[in-house]
mmCIF file of C-alpha atoms in Angstrom:
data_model
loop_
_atom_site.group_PDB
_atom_site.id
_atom_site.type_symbol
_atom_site.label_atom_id
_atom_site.label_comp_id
_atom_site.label_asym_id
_atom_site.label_seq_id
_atom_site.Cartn_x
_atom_site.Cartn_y
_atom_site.Cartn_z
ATOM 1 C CA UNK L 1 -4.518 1.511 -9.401
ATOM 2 C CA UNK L 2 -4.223 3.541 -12.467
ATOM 3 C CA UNK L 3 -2.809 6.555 -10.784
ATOM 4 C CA UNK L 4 0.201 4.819 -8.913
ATOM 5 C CA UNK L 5 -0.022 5.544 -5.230
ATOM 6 C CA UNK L 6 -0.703 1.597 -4.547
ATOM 7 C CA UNK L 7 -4.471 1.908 -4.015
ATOM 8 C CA UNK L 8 -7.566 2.234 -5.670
ATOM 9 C CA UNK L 9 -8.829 5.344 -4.409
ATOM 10 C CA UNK L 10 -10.073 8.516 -6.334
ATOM 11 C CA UNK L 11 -8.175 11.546 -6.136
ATOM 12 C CA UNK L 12 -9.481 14.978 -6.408
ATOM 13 C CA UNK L 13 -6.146 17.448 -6.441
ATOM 14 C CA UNK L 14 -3.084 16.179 -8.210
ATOM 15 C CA UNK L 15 -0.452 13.817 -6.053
ATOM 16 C CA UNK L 16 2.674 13.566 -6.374
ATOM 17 C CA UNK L 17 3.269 9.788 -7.527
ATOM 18 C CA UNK L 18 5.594 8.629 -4.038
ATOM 19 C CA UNK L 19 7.159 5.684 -6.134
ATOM 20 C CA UNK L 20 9.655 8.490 -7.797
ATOM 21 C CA UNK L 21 10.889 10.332 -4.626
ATOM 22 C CA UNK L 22 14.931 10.657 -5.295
ATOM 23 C CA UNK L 23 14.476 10.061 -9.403
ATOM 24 C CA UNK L 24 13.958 12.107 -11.997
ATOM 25 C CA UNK L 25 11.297 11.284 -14.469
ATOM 26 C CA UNK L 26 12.128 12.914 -17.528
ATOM 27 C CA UNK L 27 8.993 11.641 -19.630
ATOM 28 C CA UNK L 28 5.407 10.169 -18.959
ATOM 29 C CA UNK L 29 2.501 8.931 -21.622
ATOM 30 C CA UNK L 30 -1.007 7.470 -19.688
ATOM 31 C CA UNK L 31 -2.908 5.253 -21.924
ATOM 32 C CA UNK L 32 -6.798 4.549 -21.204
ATOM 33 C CA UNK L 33 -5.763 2.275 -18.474
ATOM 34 C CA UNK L 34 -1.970 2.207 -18.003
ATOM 35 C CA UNK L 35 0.706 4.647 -17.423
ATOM 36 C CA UNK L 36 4.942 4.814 -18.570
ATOM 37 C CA UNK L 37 7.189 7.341 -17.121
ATOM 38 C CA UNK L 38 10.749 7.120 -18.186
ATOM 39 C CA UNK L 39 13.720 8.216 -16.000
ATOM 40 C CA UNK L 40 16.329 10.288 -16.247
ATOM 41 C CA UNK L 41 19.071 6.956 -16.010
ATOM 42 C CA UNK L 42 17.259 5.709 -19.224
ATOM 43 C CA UNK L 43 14.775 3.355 -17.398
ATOM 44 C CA UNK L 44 11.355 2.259 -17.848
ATOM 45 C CA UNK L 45 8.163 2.307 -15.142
ATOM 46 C CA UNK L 46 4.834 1.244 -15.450
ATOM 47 C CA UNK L 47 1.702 1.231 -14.051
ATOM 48 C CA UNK L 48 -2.247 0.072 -13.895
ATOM 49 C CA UNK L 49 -4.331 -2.599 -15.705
ATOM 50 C CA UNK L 50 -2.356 -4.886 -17.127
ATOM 51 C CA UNK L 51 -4.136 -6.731 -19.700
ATOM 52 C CA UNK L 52 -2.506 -7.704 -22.942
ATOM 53 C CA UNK L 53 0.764 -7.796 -21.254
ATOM 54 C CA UNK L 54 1.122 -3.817 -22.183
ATOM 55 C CA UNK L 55 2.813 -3.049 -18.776
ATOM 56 C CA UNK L 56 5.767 -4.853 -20.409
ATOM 57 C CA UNK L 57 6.020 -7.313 -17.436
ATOM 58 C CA UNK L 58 5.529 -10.858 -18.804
ATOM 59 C CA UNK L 59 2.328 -11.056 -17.338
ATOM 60 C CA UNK L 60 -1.536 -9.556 -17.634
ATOM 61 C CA UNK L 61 -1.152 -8.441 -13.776
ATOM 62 C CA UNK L 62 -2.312 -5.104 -12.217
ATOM 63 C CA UNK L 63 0.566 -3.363 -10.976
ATOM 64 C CA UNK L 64 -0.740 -0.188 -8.049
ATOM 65 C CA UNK L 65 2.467 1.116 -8.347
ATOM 66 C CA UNK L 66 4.933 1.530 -10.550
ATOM 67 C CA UNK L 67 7.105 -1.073 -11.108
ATOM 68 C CA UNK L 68 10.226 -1.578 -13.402
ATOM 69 C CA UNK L 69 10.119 -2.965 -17.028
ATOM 70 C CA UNK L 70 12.980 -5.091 -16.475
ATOM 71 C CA UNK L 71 12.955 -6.110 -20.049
ATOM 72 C CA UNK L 72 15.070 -2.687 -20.887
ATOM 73 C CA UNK L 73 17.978 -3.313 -18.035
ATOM 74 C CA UNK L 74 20.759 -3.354 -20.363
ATOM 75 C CA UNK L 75 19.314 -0.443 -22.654
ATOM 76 C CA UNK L 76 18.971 2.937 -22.573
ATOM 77 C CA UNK L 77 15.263 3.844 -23.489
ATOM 78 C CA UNK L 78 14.912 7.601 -24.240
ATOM 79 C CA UNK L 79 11.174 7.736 -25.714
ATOM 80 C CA UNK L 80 7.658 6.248 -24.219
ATOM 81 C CA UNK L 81 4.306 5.877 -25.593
ATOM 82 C CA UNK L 82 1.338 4.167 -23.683
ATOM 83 C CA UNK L 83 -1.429 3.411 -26.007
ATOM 84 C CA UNK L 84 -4.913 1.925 -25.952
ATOM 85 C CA UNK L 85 -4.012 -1.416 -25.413
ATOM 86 C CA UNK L 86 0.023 -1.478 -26.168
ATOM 87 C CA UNK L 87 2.919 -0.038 -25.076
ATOM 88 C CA UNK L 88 6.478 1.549 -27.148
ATOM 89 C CA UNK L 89 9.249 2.439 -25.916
ATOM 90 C CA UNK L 90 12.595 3.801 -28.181
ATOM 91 C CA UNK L 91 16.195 2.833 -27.274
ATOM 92 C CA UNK L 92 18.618 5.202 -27.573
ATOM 93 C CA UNK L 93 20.178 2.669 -30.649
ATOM 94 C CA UNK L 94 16.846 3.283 -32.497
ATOM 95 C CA UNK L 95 15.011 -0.030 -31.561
ATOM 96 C CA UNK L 96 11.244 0.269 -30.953
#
């Protein structure tokens, strides 16, 4: 679930993540068990385990693929970090 094509499987050659077909990501960070990618229209994604409620989503659930961090709809985010066990992000008025 940790690689965003809505299963569990391994893969062995790099995929292209299907979620973003038609965006642009500009920006992505993997933690040890989650992923952010941040679009070009300022938006935030994420991805994986969601323990700690570091996927940003109000809620500890896995997420297979990615899914928008609604929190940030009426903000322009234009930096993301994906930690151990946390998550930043950096609006473009300087909030973290």
């Amino acid at each position: 679930g940790k690689l965003g094509h809505g299963d569990e499987q391994e893969q062995l050659l790099p995929k292209k993540v299907e979620a973003f077909a038609g965006q642009r990501v500009v920006a992505v960070s993997a933690g040890a068990s989650h992923n952010l990618a941040l679009t070009a229209d300022g938006a935030v994604w994420s991805w994986g385990l969601g323990g700690f409620g570091k996927l940003g989503h109000g809620d500890e659930q896995e997420q297979l693929l990615p899914k928008k961090v609604e929190a940030f709809a009426d903000q322009r985010v234009v930096a993301v970090s994906a930690g151990g066990a946390h998550s930043l992000s950096l609006t473009a008025d300087g909030a973290v």
